[in-house]
PDB file of C-alpha atoms in Angstrom:
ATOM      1  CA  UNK A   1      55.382  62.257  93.120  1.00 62.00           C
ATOM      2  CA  UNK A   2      55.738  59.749  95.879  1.00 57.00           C
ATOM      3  CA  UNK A   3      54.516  59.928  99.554  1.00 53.00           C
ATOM      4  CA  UNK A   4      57.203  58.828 101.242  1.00 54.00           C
ATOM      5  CA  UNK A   5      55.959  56.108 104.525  1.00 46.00           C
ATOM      6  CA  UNK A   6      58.184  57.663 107.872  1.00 48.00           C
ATOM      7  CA  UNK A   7      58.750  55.329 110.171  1.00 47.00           C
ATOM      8  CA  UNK A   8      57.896  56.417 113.885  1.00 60.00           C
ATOM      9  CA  UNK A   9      61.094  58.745 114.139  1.00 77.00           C
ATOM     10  CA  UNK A  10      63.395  60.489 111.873  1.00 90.00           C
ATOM     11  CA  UNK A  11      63.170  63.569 109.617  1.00 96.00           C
ATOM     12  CA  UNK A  12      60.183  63.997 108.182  1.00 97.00           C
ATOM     13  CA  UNK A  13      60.325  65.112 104.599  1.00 97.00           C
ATOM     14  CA  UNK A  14      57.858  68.523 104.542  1.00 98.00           C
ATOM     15  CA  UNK A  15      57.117  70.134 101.343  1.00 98.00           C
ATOM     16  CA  UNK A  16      55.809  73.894 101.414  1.00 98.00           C
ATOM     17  CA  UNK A  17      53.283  75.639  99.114  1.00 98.00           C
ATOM     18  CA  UNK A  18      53.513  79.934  99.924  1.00 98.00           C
ATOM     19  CA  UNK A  19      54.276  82.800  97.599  1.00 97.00           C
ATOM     20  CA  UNK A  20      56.429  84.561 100.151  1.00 98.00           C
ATOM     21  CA  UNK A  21      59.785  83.874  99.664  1.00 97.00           C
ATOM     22  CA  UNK A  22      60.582  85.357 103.347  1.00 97.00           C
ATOM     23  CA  UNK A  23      57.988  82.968 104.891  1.00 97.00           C
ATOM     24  CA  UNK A  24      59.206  80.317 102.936  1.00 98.00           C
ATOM     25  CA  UNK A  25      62.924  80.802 104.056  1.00 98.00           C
ATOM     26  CA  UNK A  26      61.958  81.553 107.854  1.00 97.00           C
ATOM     27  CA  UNK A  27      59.377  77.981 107.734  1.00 98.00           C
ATOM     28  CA  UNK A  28      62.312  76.481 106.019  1.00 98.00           C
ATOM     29  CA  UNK A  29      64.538  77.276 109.255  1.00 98.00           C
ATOM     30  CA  UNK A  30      62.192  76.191 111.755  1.00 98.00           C
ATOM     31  CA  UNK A  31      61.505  72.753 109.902  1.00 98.00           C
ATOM     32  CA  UNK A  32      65.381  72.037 109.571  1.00 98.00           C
ATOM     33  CA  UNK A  33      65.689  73.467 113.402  1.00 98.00           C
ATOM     34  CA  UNK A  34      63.197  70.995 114.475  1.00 97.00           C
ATOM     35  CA  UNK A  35      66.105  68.118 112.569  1.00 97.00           C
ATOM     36  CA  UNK A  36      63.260  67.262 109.554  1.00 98.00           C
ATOM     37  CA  UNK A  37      64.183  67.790 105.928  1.00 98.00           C
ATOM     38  CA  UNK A  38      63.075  70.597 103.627  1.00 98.00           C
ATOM     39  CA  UNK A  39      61.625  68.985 100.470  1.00 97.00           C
ATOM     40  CA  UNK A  40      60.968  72.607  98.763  1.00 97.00           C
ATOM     41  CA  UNK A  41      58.514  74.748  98.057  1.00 98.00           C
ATOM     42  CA  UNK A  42      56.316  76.079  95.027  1.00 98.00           C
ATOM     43  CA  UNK A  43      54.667  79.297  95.052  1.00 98.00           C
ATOM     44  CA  UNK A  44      51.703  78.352  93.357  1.00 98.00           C
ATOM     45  CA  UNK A  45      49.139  75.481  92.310  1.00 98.00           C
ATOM     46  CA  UNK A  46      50.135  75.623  88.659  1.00 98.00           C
ATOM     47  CA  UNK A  47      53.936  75.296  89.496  1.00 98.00           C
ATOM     48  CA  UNK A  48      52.831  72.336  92.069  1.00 98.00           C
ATOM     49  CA  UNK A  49      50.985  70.298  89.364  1.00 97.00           C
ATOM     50  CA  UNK A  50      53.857  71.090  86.885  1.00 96.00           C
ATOM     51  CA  UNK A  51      56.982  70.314  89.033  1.00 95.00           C
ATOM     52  CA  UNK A  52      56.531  68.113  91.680  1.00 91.00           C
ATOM     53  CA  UNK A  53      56.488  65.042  89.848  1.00 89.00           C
ATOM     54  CA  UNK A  54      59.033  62.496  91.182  1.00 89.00           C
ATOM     55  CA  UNK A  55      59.536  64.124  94.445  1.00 92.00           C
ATOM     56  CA  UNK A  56      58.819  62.000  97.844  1.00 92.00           C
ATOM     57  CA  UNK A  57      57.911  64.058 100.440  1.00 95.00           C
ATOM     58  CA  UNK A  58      56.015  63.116 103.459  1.00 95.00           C
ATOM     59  CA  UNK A  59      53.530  65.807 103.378  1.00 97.00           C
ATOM     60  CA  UNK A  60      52.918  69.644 102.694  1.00 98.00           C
ATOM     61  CA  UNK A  61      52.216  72.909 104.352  1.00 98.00           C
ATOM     62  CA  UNK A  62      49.739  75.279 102.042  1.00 98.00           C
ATOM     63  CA  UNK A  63      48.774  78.608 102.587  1.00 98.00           C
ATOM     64  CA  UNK A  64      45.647  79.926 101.096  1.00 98.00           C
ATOM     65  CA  UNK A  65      46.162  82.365  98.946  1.00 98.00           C
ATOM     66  CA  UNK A  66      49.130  81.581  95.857  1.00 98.00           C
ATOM     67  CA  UNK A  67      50.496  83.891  92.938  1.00 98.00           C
ATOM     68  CA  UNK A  68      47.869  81.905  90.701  1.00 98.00           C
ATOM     69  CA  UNK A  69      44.776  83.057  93.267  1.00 97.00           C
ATOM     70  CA  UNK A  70      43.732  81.322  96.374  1.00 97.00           C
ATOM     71  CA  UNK A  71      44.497  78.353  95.141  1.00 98.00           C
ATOM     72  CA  UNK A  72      45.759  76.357  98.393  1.00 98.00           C
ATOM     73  CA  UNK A  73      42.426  74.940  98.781  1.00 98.00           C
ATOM     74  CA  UNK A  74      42.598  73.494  95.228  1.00 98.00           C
ATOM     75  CA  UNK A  75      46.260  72.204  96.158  1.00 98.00           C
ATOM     76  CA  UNK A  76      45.535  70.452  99.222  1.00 98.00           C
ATOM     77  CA  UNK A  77      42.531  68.242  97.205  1.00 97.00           C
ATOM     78  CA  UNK A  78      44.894  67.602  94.727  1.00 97.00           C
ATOM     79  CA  UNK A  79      47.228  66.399  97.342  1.00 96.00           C
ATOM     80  CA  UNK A  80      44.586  64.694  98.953  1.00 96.00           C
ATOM     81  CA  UNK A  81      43.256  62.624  95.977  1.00 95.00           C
ATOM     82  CA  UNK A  82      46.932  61.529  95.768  1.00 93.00           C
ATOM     83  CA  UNK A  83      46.807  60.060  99.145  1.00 93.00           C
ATOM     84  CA  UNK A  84      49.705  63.180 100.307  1.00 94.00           C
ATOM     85  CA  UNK A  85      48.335  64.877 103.405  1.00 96.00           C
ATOM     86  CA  UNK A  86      48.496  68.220 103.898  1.00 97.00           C
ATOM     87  CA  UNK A  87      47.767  71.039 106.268  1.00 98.00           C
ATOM     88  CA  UNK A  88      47.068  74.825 106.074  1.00 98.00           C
ATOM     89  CA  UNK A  89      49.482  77.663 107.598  1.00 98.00           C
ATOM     90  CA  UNK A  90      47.861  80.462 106.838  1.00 97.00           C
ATOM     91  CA  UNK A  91      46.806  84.014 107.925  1.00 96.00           C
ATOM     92  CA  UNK A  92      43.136  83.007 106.480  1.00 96.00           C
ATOM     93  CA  UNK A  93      42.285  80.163 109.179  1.00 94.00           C
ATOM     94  CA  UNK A  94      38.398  81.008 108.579  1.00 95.00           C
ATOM     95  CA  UNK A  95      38.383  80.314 104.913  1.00 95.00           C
ATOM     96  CA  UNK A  96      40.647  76.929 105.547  1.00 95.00           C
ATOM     97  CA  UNK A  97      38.568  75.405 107.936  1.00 94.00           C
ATOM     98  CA  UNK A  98      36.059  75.008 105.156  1.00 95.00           C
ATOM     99  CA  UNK A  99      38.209  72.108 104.070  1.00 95.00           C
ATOM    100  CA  UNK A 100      38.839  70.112 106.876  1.00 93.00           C
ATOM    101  CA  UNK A 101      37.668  67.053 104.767  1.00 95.00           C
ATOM    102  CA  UNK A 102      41.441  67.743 102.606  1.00 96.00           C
ATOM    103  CA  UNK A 103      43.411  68.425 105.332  1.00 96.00           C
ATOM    104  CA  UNK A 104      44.947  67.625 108.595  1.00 96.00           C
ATOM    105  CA  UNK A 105      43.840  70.949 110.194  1.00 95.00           C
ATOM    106  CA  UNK A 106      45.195  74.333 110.092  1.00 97.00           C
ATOM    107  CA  UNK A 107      48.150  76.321 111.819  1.00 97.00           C
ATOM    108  CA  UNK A 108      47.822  80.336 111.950  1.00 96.00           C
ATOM    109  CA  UNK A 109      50.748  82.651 110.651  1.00 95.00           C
ATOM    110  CA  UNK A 110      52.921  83.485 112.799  1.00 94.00           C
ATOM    111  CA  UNK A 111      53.724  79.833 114.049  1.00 95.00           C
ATOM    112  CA  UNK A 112      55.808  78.937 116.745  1.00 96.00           C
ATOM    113  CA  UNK A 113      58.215  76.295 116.998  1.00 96.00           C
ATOM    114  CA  UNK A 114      56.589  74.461 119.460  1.00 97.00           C
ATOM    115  CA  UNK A 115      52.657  74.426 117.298  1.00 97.00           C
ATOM    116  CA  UNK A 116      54.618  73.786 114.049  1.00 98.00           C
ATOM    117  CA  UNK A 117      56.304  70.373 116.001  1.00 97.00           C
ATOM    118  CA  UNK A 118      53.240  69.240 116.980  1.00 95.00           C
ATOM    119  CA  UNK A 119      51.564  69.814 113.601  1.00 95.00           C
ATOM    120  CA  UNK A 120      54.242  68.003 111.789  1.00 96.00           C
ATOM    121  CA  UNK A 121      53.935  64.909 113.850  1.00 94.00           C
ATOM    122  CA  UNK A 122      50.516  64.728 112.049  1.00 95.00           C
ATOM    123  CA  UNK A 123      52.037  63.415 108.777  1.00 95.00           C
ATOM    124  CA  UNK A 124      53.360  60.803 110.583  1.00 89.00           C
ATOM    125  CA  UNK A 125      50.358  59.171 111.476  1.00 79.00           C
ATOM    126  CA  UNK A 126      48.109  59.759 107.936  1.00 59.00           C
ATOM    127  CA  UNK A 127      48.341  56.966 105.939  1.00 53.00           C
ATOM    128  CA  UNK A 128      49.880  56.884 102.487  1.00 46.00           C
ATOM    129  CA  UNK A 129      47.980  56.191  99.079  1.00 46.00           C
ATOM    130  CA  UNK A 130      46.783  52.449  99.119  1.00 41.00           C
ATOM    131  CA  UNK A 131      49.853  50.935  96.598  1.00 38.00           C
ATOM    132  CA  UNK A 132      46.695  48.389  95.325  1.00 35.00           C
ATOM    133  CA  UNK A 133      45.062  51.737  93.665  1.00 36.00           C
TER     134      UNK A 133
END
């Protein structure tokens, strides 16, 4: 798995962790509407650690609760110690603000267009992992 370094335009390569296929679809839409690039999605922590191996992405959206148990929290740290950024959208803002120190912040479900553009400009500006670790 690779964190891919944006430069300061162009698509943005956004991965998405939810175990709604019709929320992944309609995100899916609204990221390729806003001209980024849909990197996928997993529906679960377990499938995450399993399958993303190899794929460069630029960051991830991560809902809370997973088919494996509300696991998003466990995802985004896992991200995180891999120097990926990540950010909840999520229905369950209270429990997701409890780890602001593995994430960029949170977006509530429904989002609009115009709060999920802002939010993905975020990935532009984290860092990726330090290539010296």
């Amino acid at each position: 798995m690779k964190h891919a370094v944006s430069a300061s335009s162009g698509p943005l390569h956004i991965l998405y962790i939810e175990d709604n296929p019709l929320i992944v679809f309609h995100v899916e839409q609204m990221i390729e509407d806003l001209g980024h690039v849909f990197a996928g999605s997993f529906e679960s922590f377990e499938a995450l650690k399993a399958e993303c191996e190899g794929m460069t992405f630029d960051g991830a959206l991560i809902d809370i609760d997973l088919t494996d148990g509300r696991t998003g929290p466990l995802a985004a740290e896992w991200l995180h110690r891999r120097g990926i950024p990540s950010m909840f959208l999520t229905g369950q803002a209270d429990v997701a603000s409890g780890y602001g120190h593995v994430s960029l912040g949170t977006l509530s479900k429904p989002v609009g267009m115009d709060k999920l553009a802002e939010a993905l400009e975020l990935f532009r500006r984290k860092p990726g992992p330090d290539p010296h670790d």
